[in-house]
Structure formats: structure tokens, C-alpha cells
Amino acid sequence: MENLSRRKALTLGVALGLAGAAAPVPVWASAGPAAGTAGTGALTEAGAGAAAGPGPEWIWDDAADPLMARMIEGGHVPAINRAWESWVNNNDPIPGGLPSDFAAYLTQVNRLPSWADQTKLARAADFNRRRDTYLFMLYGLGSGIMSTVIPREAKSVYWSAGGADMQDRAAKTFTFGYDLSELGAFKPTGQFVVTANKTRVVHAAVRHLLPQSPHWKAVADESIPISAADILVTFHSLGTYVHQKLLEWRIPYPAADQEAFLHMWQVAVHLLGVPYEHIPKTWAEALAQSRQVLTPVLSPSTEGIRLAEDLLGLTAQVDLGVTRGFLNEFVRYVLSDQVGDWLGLRRDYAAAALVRTAWPAFILFREGLSPVMPSTFYMFDQFIRALAMLFLNKGSSGTTTPITIPTGNRPG
Ligand code: HEM
């Protein structure tokens, strides 16, 4: 049984481009938390070396969780959501009208860690700009749909308030990706530090709310959602997955870009509250961790199947220039047929053949590696633009969707 599931995981890993040569694996399968320790505090910084305390599966967010429990119980969330609407840029002052302990928390966390390297972050921003098409497709259709076969994530997303309106949720998540990928994202005039801190607070609220959902409790295999380990799993479904795909697709991707892209994600994951010592230091370490903690957990769930259908169904509202069969096959192409089968994505063999030949040709032409413009070039181009518009502003014109703290769960 053990061997069977290991083999399954490995096959899937190969399909997703997540498997590879063995690299040193950081210690994860640690014992439970020492008596009386709920976690190690989320603001640990600077070279703590190998994790000596509890593993990330026993770490949530000591700084934000108790605070958000108080904010929710005290009925302060609607006021916070109103007050922080205008809090957007990294150098905006902490807004007025917030409960004082909440304002004090934001003042403490709304900064880059001391190890953040502005040179690497600037390079990452430039890389994001140069590679935006691939990143967009991979995050959107690869990572986005992969999140529906990470059962813990799918169950918490489905049963939290946002699960009832996937277009809104997808748009909010897109805000995160957009702010992260902006040219000056981490600069004082950028917006990512604020967006990451809003997200961290939303996760803290979810940790308080979801355990009160009878629906979530009936299907969850944990008592508190979104541990640091879960956040790292999601990081692998985003950053590590995309990194591997770019290599697999042979997109020009020099070492300095790779390093910068990793650094950007390290800072992002840290801003979400994951202690420094648990964040992979190299791509080799990230890949090893991904094989250990992401690949084996991928599997279908009732919630995940519904979320995937919701997400892919959204695109039916706008003309993407392609059919739903094409979309299904693109997802199969970037995530494997096994994932496509789990999610019940209807086959369209003509579209499958098209994707498998036209997408590599599209890449070669875009990269100047082939002078032949594929006849499908504009189809892909239109497809990408329409998807971007759909998620960026829900299909209408406007700006990104603001992130708000939920006050309850999905009713049923
Ligand atoms: C909310 C990003 C990890 C579950 C959010 C939001 C963002 C986000 C931007 C706010 C927008 C919204 O409300 O939808 C991320 C990133 C992660 C991560 C970048 C890791 C790198 C996780 C994990 C889980 C999770 C590991 C669960 C296992 C949720 C839930 C919400 C949420 C339930 C609240 C949705 C609601 O309002 O009901 N996340 N997340 N997230 N996230 Fe995450």
C-alpha cells in the first residue's frame, strides 16, 4: 500500500514536472509541538539555521491569530474592512479608525524582513514583466486548478465565506499575484507588502472561523486550518511549480532570474507569516520539499471538484476565443491527465492535439527561437488577454478587487 501510493505520487510528480534528482530534504516530519507551545511566533528572522522547534505543521500564526479572534468576537471586522480600503501602498500610513491593538500589529509587521534584497527583488520584478504571459497561464490554469486537488486547501476555500463566490475569490487571489508581480511591488510605492499583510490577516480570521463550521469540521482532517506547512505546500503549487514548468518548456531562464524569482517568493511567504527557518533556501531544497509535501497530497475531493468546475465555468461568461474543451485540455496539458480525470474534465481530443502542438510553437515564436508565426498565435494571444481581464476585474472594466476579512463561513 505504502509502495503503491509512493509510486502514484512519483508518477504524478513526473507529470507535473515536480520530480527530479534527489536533493537534501529539510526535516519536516517532526514530532508534535512541545507541551505548551502553540508555535514559534511568526516574526523570527535571520539565519536561525535548521529548525529546532516544532515543524511547520505545528505552526500557525502567534502574532495574528489571537488578535483576529478578538477582532471577530468583538465585532470589529466591518470597521477594519472599511478603514483599510484606502490602505494600499507600502508607504501609506496605517489607516485611522482601527482598533488600537490591530493598528499596533500592522505597524509591527508592515515591513520587509532584514534579509530582503532589493536588487534581487528588482530583478524578479523585471523577470515577471518579461515572462508575464507564461507566468499568467501557469499561475492561473496550472496553480489555480492545482489548488483544487490539494484537499486541505480545497476544503477550506470551499467552506469559507469566499467559497460561495468563486469569481470574487479568484479576483482577490489575482490581486495578490498582480501586486506581487508589479514592477515596484516591494518598493515603498508598491503595494505588495500591504496586500500580503491583508492576506495574512484573512488567513488568521479563517483559522478562527472555519473550526466553527460544521460543514468544514465534517470533512477536515485537521482542527486548525492553514498551518505554515500548508502555506509552504501552496507556495510549491505556485512558485516551485512555475519554476519547474519554465525549465521544462525551455524558456530562457538564466540563473540570476531563477535566484531572483525564488527570493521574491521567499519574501512573500515570510510576509504571510511563515518563519524564516522553514522557508527553502534554494530551488533544489524547494523541489525536494515539494516532492515530499505537495506531490503525495494531491488528490480529488468533492469540494475540489466543485471548485474546479466553478473556476473553469467562469470562463464561459466571456468569449475567450476558445471552447471549454480547449480550456479543459490546456489544464490537462499543464497539470497531467490524471488531474484532469480526477476533476472530470471532459475530453476534447482535437483540442488536445492542438494544445500539444500549438503551445510549444507559440513559445518558440515568442522567444524568437523560430521565425514561423503559428497560425494559432492570435488565438492564444486573445485567450490570454481575455483570461487576464476576467480575473483582474471580473470581466468588466475597473481595478483589482480589494481583499476583505470574512466575518463568517459559507452557510451550506
Ligand atoms: C484567502 C493567498 C495559502 C486558504 C486568501 C487571499 C489570498 C490568499 C490573496 C485573500 C483573498 C480571498 O479572500 O480570497 C494565498 C497564498 C498562499 C495561501 C499566496 C500561499 C502561498 C493558503 C492555504 C490555505 C488557504 C495553505 C488553506 C489550506 C484560504 C482561505 C481564504 C484565503 C480559506 C479565505 C477566503 C474567504 O474570504 O472566505 N489567500 N493563500 N490559503 N486563503 Fe489563502
GROMACS .gro file of C-alpha atoms and ligand atoms in nm:
model
  455
    1MET     CA    1   0.000   0.000   0.000
    2GLU     CA    2   0.279   0.231   0.104
    3ASN     CA    3   0.469   0.148  -0.216
    4LEU     CA    4   0.163   0.191  -0.429
    5SER     CA    5   0.090   0.540  -0.309
    6ARG     CA    6   0.457   0.635  -0.331
    7ARG     CA    7   0.461   0.516  -0.691
    8LYS     CA    8   0.142   0.707  -0.768
    9ALA     CA    9   0.289   1.019  -0.615
   10LEU     CA   10   0.604   0.980  -0.815
   11THR     CA   11   0.420   0.934  -1.144
   12LEU     CA   12   0.216   1.241  -1.077
   13GLY     CA   13   0.530   1.427  -0.976
   14VAL     CA   14   0.690   1.340  -1.306
   15ALA     CA   15   0.380   1.452  -1.492
   16LEU     CA   16   0.379   1.783  -1.312
   17GLY     CA   17   0.749   1.830  -1.355
   18LEU     CA   18   0.794   1.822  -0.980
   19ALA     CA   19   1.011   1.513  -0.960
   20GLY     CA   20   1.382   1.510  -1.028
   21ALA     CA   21   1.717   1.415  -0.885
   22ALA     CA   22   1.716   1.363  -0.512
   23ALA     CA   23   1.826   1.666  -0.318
   24PRO     CA   24   1.868   1.708   0.056
   25VAL     CA   25   1.531   1.724   0.225
   26PRO     CA   26   1.480   1.958   0.516
   27VAL     CA   27   1.344   1.790   0.823
   28TRP     CA   28   0.967   1.813   0.811
   29ALA     CA   29   0.822   1.504   0.962
   30SER     CA   30   0.896   1.642   1.302
   31ALA     CA   31   0.736   1.539   1.625
   32GLY     CA   32   0.439   1.734   1.752
   33PRO     CA   33   0.475   2.059   1.937
   34ALA     CA   34   0.645   2.054   2.274
   35ALA     CA   35   0.395   2.079   2.557
   36GLY     CA   36   0.261   2.429   2.591
   37THR     CA   37   0.397   2.564   2.264
   38ALA     CA   38   0.139   2.669   2.012
   39GLY     CA   39   0.402   2.781   1.764
   40THR     CA   40   0.724   2.972   1.744
   41GLY     CA   41   0.596   3.318   1.669
   42ALA     CA   42   0.581   3.434   1.317
   43LEU     CA   43   0.837   3.707   1.313
   44THR     CA   44   1.151   3.502   1.351
   45GLU     CA   45   1.421   3.630   1.124
   46ALA     CA   46   1.778   3.592   1.022
   47GLY     CA   47   1.959   3.266   0.983
   48ALA     CA   48   1.808   3.059   1.257
   49GLY     CA   49   1.952   2.758   1.075
   50ALA     CA   50   1.791   2.418   1.095
   51ALA     CA   51   1.456   2.424   1.265
   52ALA     CA   52   1.498   2.330   1.627
   53GLY     CA   53   1.139   2.394   1.739
   54PRO     CA   54   0.816   2.241   1.618
   55GLY     CA   55   0.780   2.159   1.249
   56PRO     CA   56   0.577   2.393   1.028
   57GLU     CA   57   0.274   2.165   1.051
   58TRP     CA   58   0.252   2.275   1.415
   59ILE     CA   59   0.297   2.644   1.346
   60TRP     CA   60   0.009   2.875   1.270
   61ASP     CA   61   0.047   3.247   1.345
   62ASP     CA   62   0.108   3.353   1.703
   63ALA     CA   63   0.114   3.720   1.613
   64ALA     CA   64  -0.205   3.741   1.404
   65ASP     CA   65  -0.429   3.455   1.520
   66PRO     CA   66  -0.522   3.564   1.875
   67LEU     CA   67  -0.562   3.921   1.752
   68MET     CA   68  -0.804   3.823   1.476
   69ALA     CA   69  -1.002   3.602   1.710
   70ARG     CA   70  -1.051   3.911   1.930
   71MET     CA   71  -1.138   4.130   1.631
   72ILE     CA   72  -1.403   3.886   1.510
   73GLU     CA   73  -1.551   3.823   1.853
   74GLY     CA   74  -1.554   4.197   1.927
   75GLY     CA   75  -1.740   4.271   1.601
   76HIS     CA   76  -1.458   4.493   1.471
   77VAL     CA   77  -1.415   4.336   1.128
   78PRO     CA   78  -1.661   4.552   0.927
   79ALA     CA   79  -1.490   4.866   1.062
   80ILE     CA   80  -1.146   4.727   0.976
   81ASN     CA   81  -1.258   4.640   0.624
   82ARG     CA   82  -1.387   4.995   0.578
   83ALA     CA   83  -1.083   5.159   0.733
   84TRP     CA   84  -0.824   4.967   0.533
   85GLU     CA   85  -0.989   5.023   0.196
   86SER     CA   86  -0.767   5.328   0.146
   87TRP     CA   87  -0.457   5.147   0.277
   88VAL     CA   88  -0.295   5.037  -0.046
   89ASN     CA   89   0.066   5.145  -0.097
   90ASN     CA   90   0.352   5.006   0.108
   91ASN     CA   91   0.436   5.354   0.232
   92ASP     CA   92   0.076   5.454   0.316
   93PRO     CA   93   0.039   5.532   0.686
   94ILE     CA   94  -0.154   5.275   0.888
   95PRO     CA   95  -0.514   5.398   0.846
   96GLY     CA   96  -0.708   5.568   1.121
   97GLY     CA   97  -1.026   5.416   1.261
   98LEU     CA   98  -0.869   5.081   1.350
   99PRO     CA   99  -0.881   4.924   1.697
  100SER     CA  100  -0.553   5.022   1.862
  101ASP     CA  101  -0.416   4.669   1.906
  102PHE     CA  102  -0.489   4.594   1.540
  103ALA     CA  103  -0.314   4.914   1.433
  104ALA     CA  104  -0.017   4.826   1.657
  105TYR     CA  105   0.006   4.482   1.496
  106LEU     CA  106   0.006   4.628   1.144
  107THR     CA  107   0.272   4.880   1.241
  108GLN     CA  108   0.490   4.594   1.362
  109VAL     CA  109   0.454   4.364   1.061
  110ASN     CA  110   0.417   4.603   0.768
  111ARG     CA  111   0.782   4.599   0.665
  112LEU     CA  112   1.023   4.386   0.470
  113PRO     CA  113   1.239   4.138   0.661
  114SER     CA  114   1.600   4.246   0.717
  115TRP     CA  115   1.725   3.981   0.472
  116ALA     CA  116   1.514   4.110   0.180
  117ASP     CA  117   1.745   4.205  -0.106
  118GLN     CA  118   1.612   4.496  -0.315
  119THR     CA  119   1.846   4.414  -0.603
  120LYS     CA  120   1.706   4.062  -0.633
  121LEU     CA  121   1.351   4.189  -0.588
  122ALA     CA  122   1.401   4.441  -0.867
  123ARG     CA  123   1.538   4.167  -1.092
  124ALA     CA  124   1.240   3.947  -1.004
  125ALA     CA  125   1.005   4.229  -1.100
  126ASP     CA  126   1.176   4.267  -1.434
  127PHE     CA  127   1.163   3.891  -1.485
  128ASN     CA  128   0.790   3.891  -1.406
  129ARG     CA  129   0.739   4.160  -1.667
  130ARG     CA  130   0.942   3.976  -1.931
  131ARG     CA  131   0.771   3.645  -1.862
  132ASP     CA  132   0.423   3.765  -1.780
  133THR     CA  133   0.240   3.554  -2.041
  134TYR     CA  134   0.380   3.224  -1.922
  135LEU     CA  135   0.353   3.319  -1.557
  136PHE     CA  136  -0.005   3.421  -1.604
  137MET     CA  137  -0.105   3.097  -1.776
  138LEU     CA  138   0.089   2.882  -1.532
  139TYR     CA  139  -0.036   3.052  -1.217
  140GLY     CA  140  -0.389   3.084  -1.347
  141LEU     CA  141  -0.458   2.749  -1.509
  142GLY     CA  142  -0.177   2.544  -1.352
  143SER     CA  143  -0.151   2.657  -0.990
  144GLY     CA  144  -0.511   2.779  -0.974
  145ILE     CA  145  -0.656   2.445  -1.075
  146MET     CA  146  -0.389   2.255  -0.881
  147SER     CA  147  -0.522   2.422  -0.565
  148THR     CA  148  -0.845   2.225  -0.618
  149VAL     CA  149  -0.658   1.893  -0.587
  150ILE     CA  150  -0.484   1.995  -0.265
  151PRO     CA  151  -0.761   1.865  -0.039
  152ARG     CA  152  -0.692   2.078   0.270
  153GLU     CA  153  -0.685   2.392   0.063
  154ALA     CA  154  -0.991   2.295  -0.142
  155LYS     CA  155  -1.194   2.213   0.169
  156SER     CA  156  -1.105   2.533   0.350
  157VAL     CA  157  -1.159   2.751   0.046
  158TYR     CA  158  -1.491   2.581  -0.032
  159TRP     CA  159  -1.631   2.609   0.321
  160SER     CA  160  -1.507   2.960   0.397
  161ALA     CA  161  -1.728   3.256   0.307
  162GLY     CA  162  -1.545   3.323  -0.017
  163GLY     CA  163  -1.611   2.973  -0.149
  164ALA     CA  164  -1.965   3.074  -0.235
  165ASP     CA  165  -1.847   3.332  -0.488
  166MET     CA  166  -1.551   3.191  -0.675
  167GLN     CA  167  -1.528   3.470  -0.925
  168ASP     CA  168  -1.483   3.725  -0.648
  169ARG     CA  169  -1.237   3.497  -0.469
  170ALA     CA  170  -1.039   3.429  -0.783
  171ALA     CA  171  -1.026   3.802  -0.850
  172LYS     CA  172  -0.895   3.866  -0.495
  173THR     CA  173  -0.632   3.600  -0.533
  174PHE     CA  174  -0.540   3.753  -0.862
  175THR     CA  175  -0.491   4.084  -0.680
  176PHE     CA  176  -0.221   3.910  -0.477
  177GLY     CA  177  -0.046   3.781  -0.788
  178TYR     CA  178  -0.081   4.114  -0.963
  179ASP     CA  179   0.060   4.315  -0.671
  180LEU     CA  180   0.341   4.061  -0.630
  181SER     CA  181   0.438   4.084  -0.995
  182GLU     CA  182   0.422   4.462  -1.028
  183LEU     CA  183   0.746   4.639  -1.119
  184GLY     CA  184   0.792   4.817  -0.787
  185ALA     CA  185   0.599   4.560  -0.579
  186PHE     CA  186   0.832   4.570  -0.279
  187LYS     CA  187   0.931   4.935  -0.305
  188PRO     CA  188   0.770   5.197  -0.080
  189THR     CA  189   0.539   5.298  -0.365
  190GLY     CA  190   0.449   4.936  -0.446
  191GLN     CA  191   0.154   4.755  -0.296
  192PHE     CA  192   0.262   4.403  -0.222
  193VAL     CA  193   0.368   4.438   0.142
  194VAL     CA  194   0.021   4.570   0.223
  195THR     CA  195  -0.155   4.304   0.016
  196ALA     CA  196   0.047   4.026   0.180
  197ASN     CA  197  -0.034   4.163   0.524
  198LYS     CA  198  -0.403   4.182   0.441
  199THR     CA  199  -0.386   3.822   0.324
  200ARG     CA  200  -0.208   3.715   0.642
  201VAL     CA  201  -0.487   3.871   0.845
  202VAL     CA  202  -0.753   3.699   0.631
  203HIS     CA  203  -0.583   3.364   0.693
  204ALA     CA  204  -0.579   3.437   1.068
  205ALA     CA  205  -0.952   3.513   1.054
  206VAL     CA  206  -1.013   3.187   0.866
  207ARG     CA  207  -0.827   2.994   1.139
  208HIS     CA  208  -1.077   3.130   1.389
  209LEU     CA  209  -1.387   3.094   1.172
  210LEU     CA  210  -1.354   2.760   0.993
  211PRO     CA  211  -1.334   2.549   1.309
  212GLN     CA  212  -1.684   2.683   1.382
  213SER     CA  213  -1.820   2.548   1.051
  214PRO     CA  214  -1.997   2.215   1.096
  215HIS     CA  215  -1.952   2.151   0.722
  216TRP     CA  216  -1.576   2.203   0.732
  217LYS     CA  217  -1.540   2.005   1.054
  218ALA     CA  218  -1.721   1.711   0.895
  219VAL     CA  219  -1.466   1.685   0.613
  220ALA     CA  220  -1.143   1.828   0.759
  221ASP     CA  221  -0.852   1.614   0.875
  222GLU     CA  222  -0.717   1.888   1.099
  223SER     CA  223  -0.851   2.108   1.378
  224ILE     CA  224  -0.698   2.441   1.272
  225PRO     CA  225  -0.650   2.519   0.902
  226ILE     CA  226  -0.365   2.697   0.719
  227SER     CA  227  -0.055   2.592   0.912
  228ALA     CA  228   0.286   2.718   0.799
  229ALA     CA  229   0.330   2.377   0.635
  230ASP     CA  230   0.008   2.427   0.437
  231ILE     CA  231   0.130   2.768   0.322
  232LEU     CA  232   0.454   2.609   0.204
  233VAL     CA  233   0.255   2.346   0.014
  234THR     CA  234   0.067   2.626  -0.162
  235PHE     CA  235   0.395   2.805  -0.231
  236HIS     CA  236   0.516   2.489  -0.408
  237SER     CA  237   0.197   2.477  -0.613
  238LEU     CA  238   0.273   2.834  -0.721
  239GLY     CA  239   0.643   2.924  -0.725
  240THR     CA  240   0.808   2.582  -0.736
  241TYR     CA  241   0.563   2.451  -0.995
  242VAL     CA  242   0.605   2.753  -1.221
  243HIS     CA  243   0.984   2.739  -1.185
  244GLN     CA  244   0.984   2.377  -1.300
  245LYS     CA  245   0.748   2.440  -1.588
  246LEU     CA  246   0.958   2.727  -1.723
  247LEU     CA  247   1.260   2.496  -1.724
  248GLU     CA  248   1.059   2.216  -1.883
  249TRP     CA  249   0.930   2.449  -2.154
  250ARG     CA  250   1.289   2.562  -2.217
  251ILE     CA  251   1.203   2.927  -2.172
  252PRO     CA  252   1.530   3.124  -2.149
  253TYR     CA  253   1.569   3.150  -1.771
  254PRO     CA  254   1.921   3.241  -1.654
  255ALA     CA  255   2.048   3.156  -1.307
  256ALA     CA  256   2.015   3.516  -1.186
  257ASP     CA  257   1.646   3.516  -1.283
  258GLN     CA  258   1.593   3.186  -1.107
  259GLU     CA  259   1.755   3.318  -0.793
  260ALA     CA  260   1.557   3.641  -0.805
  261PHE     CA  261   1.227   3.456  -0.859
  262LEU     CA  262   1.299   3.234  -0.558
  263HIS     CA  263   1.392   3.534  -0.345
  264MET     CA  264   1.067   3.709  -0.432
  265TRP     CA  265   0.873   3.404  -0.317
  266GLN     CA  266   1.082   3.368  -0.002
  267VAL     CA  267   0.993   3.723   0.098
  268ALA     CA  268   0.627   3.672   0.002
  269VAL     CA  269   0.594   3.353   0.205
  270HIS     CA  270   0.763   3.520   0.501
  271LEU     CA  271   0.522   3.815   0.481
  272LEU     CA  272   0.241   3.558   0.504
  273GLY     CA  273   0.380   3.462   0.845
  274VAL     CA  274   0.599   3.159   0.773
  275PRO     CA  275   0.913   3.171   0.991
  276TYR     CA  276   1.237   3.218   0.800
  277GLU     CA  277   1.393   2.890   0.908
  278HIS     CA  278   1.120   2.687   0.737
  279ILE     CA  279   1.145   2.860   0.400
  280PRO     CA  280   1.354   2.670   0.139
  281LYS     CA  281   1.686   2.842   0.071
  282THR     CA  282   1.749   2.704  -0.279
  283TRP     CA  283   1.537   2.572  -0.564
  284ALA     CA  284   1.689   2.227  -0.503
  285GLU     CA  285   1.562   2.243  -0.147
  286ALA     CA  286   1.224   2.373  -0.265
  287LEU     CA  287   1.191   2.091  -0.516
  288ALA     CA  288   1.283   1.832  -0.257
  289GLN     CA  289   1.029   1.977  -0.015
  290SER     CA  290   0.767   1.993  -0.288
  291ARG     CA  291   0.815   1.625  -0.369
  292GLN     CA  292   0.779   1.547  -0.004
  293VAL     CA  293   0.482   1.762   0.092
  294LEU     CA  294   0.290   1.857  -0.223
  295THR     CA  295   0.305   1.567  -0.468
  296PRO     CA  296   0.185   1.299  -0.223
  297VAL     CA  297  -0.115   1.501  -0.103
  298LEU     CA  298  -0.260   1.575  -0.447
  299SER     CA  299  -0.595   1.401  -0.477
  300PRO     CA  300  -0.955   1.477  -0.566
  301SER     CA  301  -1.221   1.579  -0.314
  302THR     CA  302  -1.588   1.666  -0.352
  303GLU     CA  303  -1.508   2.027  -0.267
  304GLY     CA  304  -1.214   2.043  -0.505
  305ILE     CA  305  -1.414   1.904  -0.796
  306ARG     CA  306  -1.685   2.167  -0.739
  307LEU     CA  307  -1.431   2.448  -0.710
  308ALA     CA  308  -1.259   2.345  -1.031
  309GLU     CA  309  -1.593   2.339  -1.208
  310ASP     CA  310  -1.675   2.684  -1.066
  311LEU     CA  311  -1.341   2.824  -1.175
  312LEU     CA  312  -1.342   2.678  -1.524
  313GLY     CA  313  -1.712   2.759  -1.563
  314LEU     CA  314  -1.639   3.128  -1.501
  315THR     CA  315  -1.473   3.147  -1.835
  316ALA     CA  316  -1.800   3.052  -2.004
  317GLN     CA  317  -1.919   3.405  -1.922
  318VAL     CA  318  -1.675   3.569  -2.157
  319ASP     CA  319  -1.559   3.488  -2.503
  320LEU     CA  320  -1.204   3.364  -2.464
  321GLY     CA  321  -1.179   3.284  -2.830
  322VAL     CA  322  -1.158   2.917  -2.739
  323THR     CA  323  -1.401   2.646  -2.638
  324ARG     CA  324  -1.443   2.487  -2.296
  325GLY     CA  325  -1.290   2.173  -2.449
  326PHE     CA  326  -0.976   2.370  -2.530
  327LEU     CA  327  -0.963   2.505  -2.176
  328ASN     CA  328  -1.002   2.155  -2.030
  329GLU     CA  329  -0.724   2.030  -2.250
  330PHE     CA  330  -0.495   2.318  -2.161
  331VAL     CA  331  -0.542   2.229  -1.794
  332ARG     CA  332  -0.466   1.864  -1.873
  333TYR     CA  333  -0.157   1.976  -2.064
  334VAL     CA  334  -0.015   2.178  -1.775
  335LEU     CA  335  -0.128   1.950  -1.491
  336SER     CA  336  -0.148   1.596  -1.634
  337ASP     CA  337  -0.434   1.373  -1.746
  338GLN     CA  338  -0.452   1.223  -1.402
  339VAL     CA  339  -0.556   1.558  -1.254
  340GLY     CA  340  -0.791   1.615  -1.549
  341ASP     CA  341  -0.955   1.277  -1.485
  342TRP     CA  342  -0.988   1.343  -1.112
  343LEU     CA  343  -1.168   1.667  -1.190
  344GLY     CA  344  -1.386   1.507  -1.456
  345LEU     CA  345  -1.265   1.745  -1.729
  346ARG     CA  346  -1.440   1.632  -2.044
  347ARG     CA  347  -1.201   1.524  -2.318
  348ASP     CA  348  -1.173   1.707  -2.647
  349TYR     CA  349  -0.914   1.518  -2.846
  350ALA     CA  350  -0.897   1.765  -3.131
  351ALA     CA  351  -0.828   2.046  -2.884
  352ALA     CA  352  -0.575   1.821  -2.704
  353ALA     CA  353  -0.377   1.773  -3.025
  354LEU     CA  354  -0.394   2.146  -3.096
  355VAL     CA  355  -0.268   2.246  -2.750
  356ARG     CA  356   0.016   1.996  -2.760
  357THR     CA  357   0.148   2.122  -3.092
  358ALA     CA  358   0.043   2.487  -3.099
  359TRP     CA  359   0.156   2.588  -2.749
  360PRO     CA  360   0.520   2.483  -2.796
  361ALA     CA  361   0.513   2.658  -3.136
  362PHE     CA  362   0.370   2.970  -2.972
  363ILE     CA  363   0.657   2.965  -2.720
  364LEU     CA  364   0.925   2.916  -2.986
  365PHE     CA  365   0.789   3.206  -3.188
  366ARG     CA  366   0.751   3.438  -2.890
  367GLU     CA  367   1.104   3.362  -2.777
  368GLY     CA  368   1.245   3.432  -3.119
  369LEU     CA  369   1.357   3.071  -3.143
  370SER     CA  370   1.151   3.012  -3.455
  371PRO     CA  371   1.070   3.261  -3.731
  372VAL     CA  372   0.742   3.089  -3.808
  373MET     CA  373   0.442   3.254  -3.652
  374PRO     CA  374   0.193   2.976  -3.579
  375SER     CA  375  -0.149   3.034  -3.730
  376THR     CA  376  -0.286   2.993  -3.378
  377PHE     CA  377  -0.076   3.281  -3.240
  378TYR     CA  378  -0.365   3.527  -3.215
  379MET     CA  379  -0.591   3.264  -3.070
  380PHE     CA  380  -0.352   3.214  -2.778
  381ASP     CA  381  -0.299   3.586  -2.752
  382GLN     CA  382  -0.671   3.655  -2.729
  383PHE     CA  383  -0.718   3.366  -2.489
  384ILE     CA  384  -0.456   3.503  -2.250
  385ARG     CA  385  -0.587   3.858  -2.263
  386ALA     CA  386  -0.947   3.752  -2.204
  387LEU     CA  387  -0.847   3.536  -1.909
  388ALA     CA  388  -0.649   3.824  -1.761
  389MET     CA  389  -0.943   4.061  -1.793
  390LEU     CA  390  -1.180   3.808  -1.642
  391PHE     CA  391  -0.977   3.761  -1.328
  392LEU     CA  392  -0.839   4.109  -1.297
  393ASN     CA  393  -1.167   4.290  -1.292
  394LYS     CA  394  -1.440   4.031  -1.315
  395GLY     CA  395  -1.491   4.082  -1.684
  396SER     CA  396  -1.583   4.450  -1.659
  397SER     CA  397  -1.354   4.747  -1.651
  398GLY     CA  398  -1.213   4.864  -1.323
  399THR     CA  399  -0.932   4.796  -1.086
  400THR     CA  400  -0.823   4.496  -0.882
  401THR     CA  401  -1.067   4.354  -0.627
  402PRO     CA  402  -0.987   4.464  -0.271
  403ILE     CA  403  -0.912   4.195  -0.014
  404THR     CA  404  -1.156   4.189   0.277
  405ILE     CA  405  -1.170   3.994   0.602
  406PRO     CA  406  -1.460   3.748   0.620
  407THR     CA  407  -1.691   3.754   0.922
  408GLY     CA  408  -1.843   3.409   0.878
  409ASN     CA  409  -1.828   3.086   0.683
  410ARG     CA  410  -2.011   2.954   0.381
  411PRO     CA  411  -2.361   2.883   0.509
  412GLY     CA  412  -2.411   2.549   0.336
  413HEM     C1  413  -0.766   3.390   0.141
  413HEM     C2  414  -0.344   3.384  -0.099
  413HEM     C3  415  -0.227   2.978   0.133
  413HEM     C4  416  -0.696   2.921   0.236
  413HEM     C5  417  -0.658   3.428   0.065
  413HEM     C6  418  -0.645   3.554  -0.002
  413HEM     C7  419  -0.530   3.549  -0.074
  413HEM     C8  420  -0.466   3.423  -0.049
  413HEM     C9  421  -0.475   3.658  -0.165
  413HEM    C10  422  -0.741   3.673   0.011
  413HEM    C11  423  -0.835   3.679  -0.096
  413HEM    C12  424  -0.956   3.599  -0.070
  413HEM     O1  425  -1.028   3.628   0.024
  413HEM     O2  426  -0.977   3.508  -0.147
  413HEM    C13  427  -0.272   3.277  -0.051
  413HEM    C14  428  -0.133   3.249  -0.081
  413HEM    C15  429  -0.098   3.136  -0.013
  413HEM    C16  430  -0.218   3.092   0.057
  413HEM    C17  431  -0.047   3.334  -0.173
  413HEM    C18  432   0.032   3.063  -0.006
  413HEM    C19  433   0.143   3.094  -0.070
  413HEM    C20  434  -0.346   2.924   0.175
  413HEM    C21  435  -0.362   2.791   0.230
  413HEM    C22  436  -0.494   2.775   0.257
  413HEM    C23  437  -0.561   2.898   0.221
  413HEM    C24  438  -0.249   2.694   0.252
  413HEM    C25  439  -0.566   2.657   0.315
  413HEM    C26  440  -0.513   2.539   0.332
  413HEM    C27  441  -0.755   3.045   0.224
  413HEM    C28  442  -0.891   3.075   0.262
  413HEM    C29  443  -0.911   3.211   0.237
  413HEM    C30  444  -0.787   3.261   0.183
  413HEM    C31  445  -0.992   2.976   0.319
  413HEM    C32  446  -1.034   3.297   0.269
  413HEM    C33  447  -1.135   3.305   0.165
  413HEM    C34  448  -1.259   3.377   0.219
  413HEM     O3  449  -1.261   3.500   0.226
  413HEM     O4  450  -1.352   3.307   0.251
  413HEM     N1  451  -0.547   3.352   0.037
  413HEM     N2  452  -0.319   3.180   0.032
  413HEM     N3  453  -0.469   2.985   0.172
  413HEM     N4  454  -0.695   3.159   0.177
  413HEM    FE1  455  -0.506   3.172   0.111
   0.00000   0.00000   0.00000
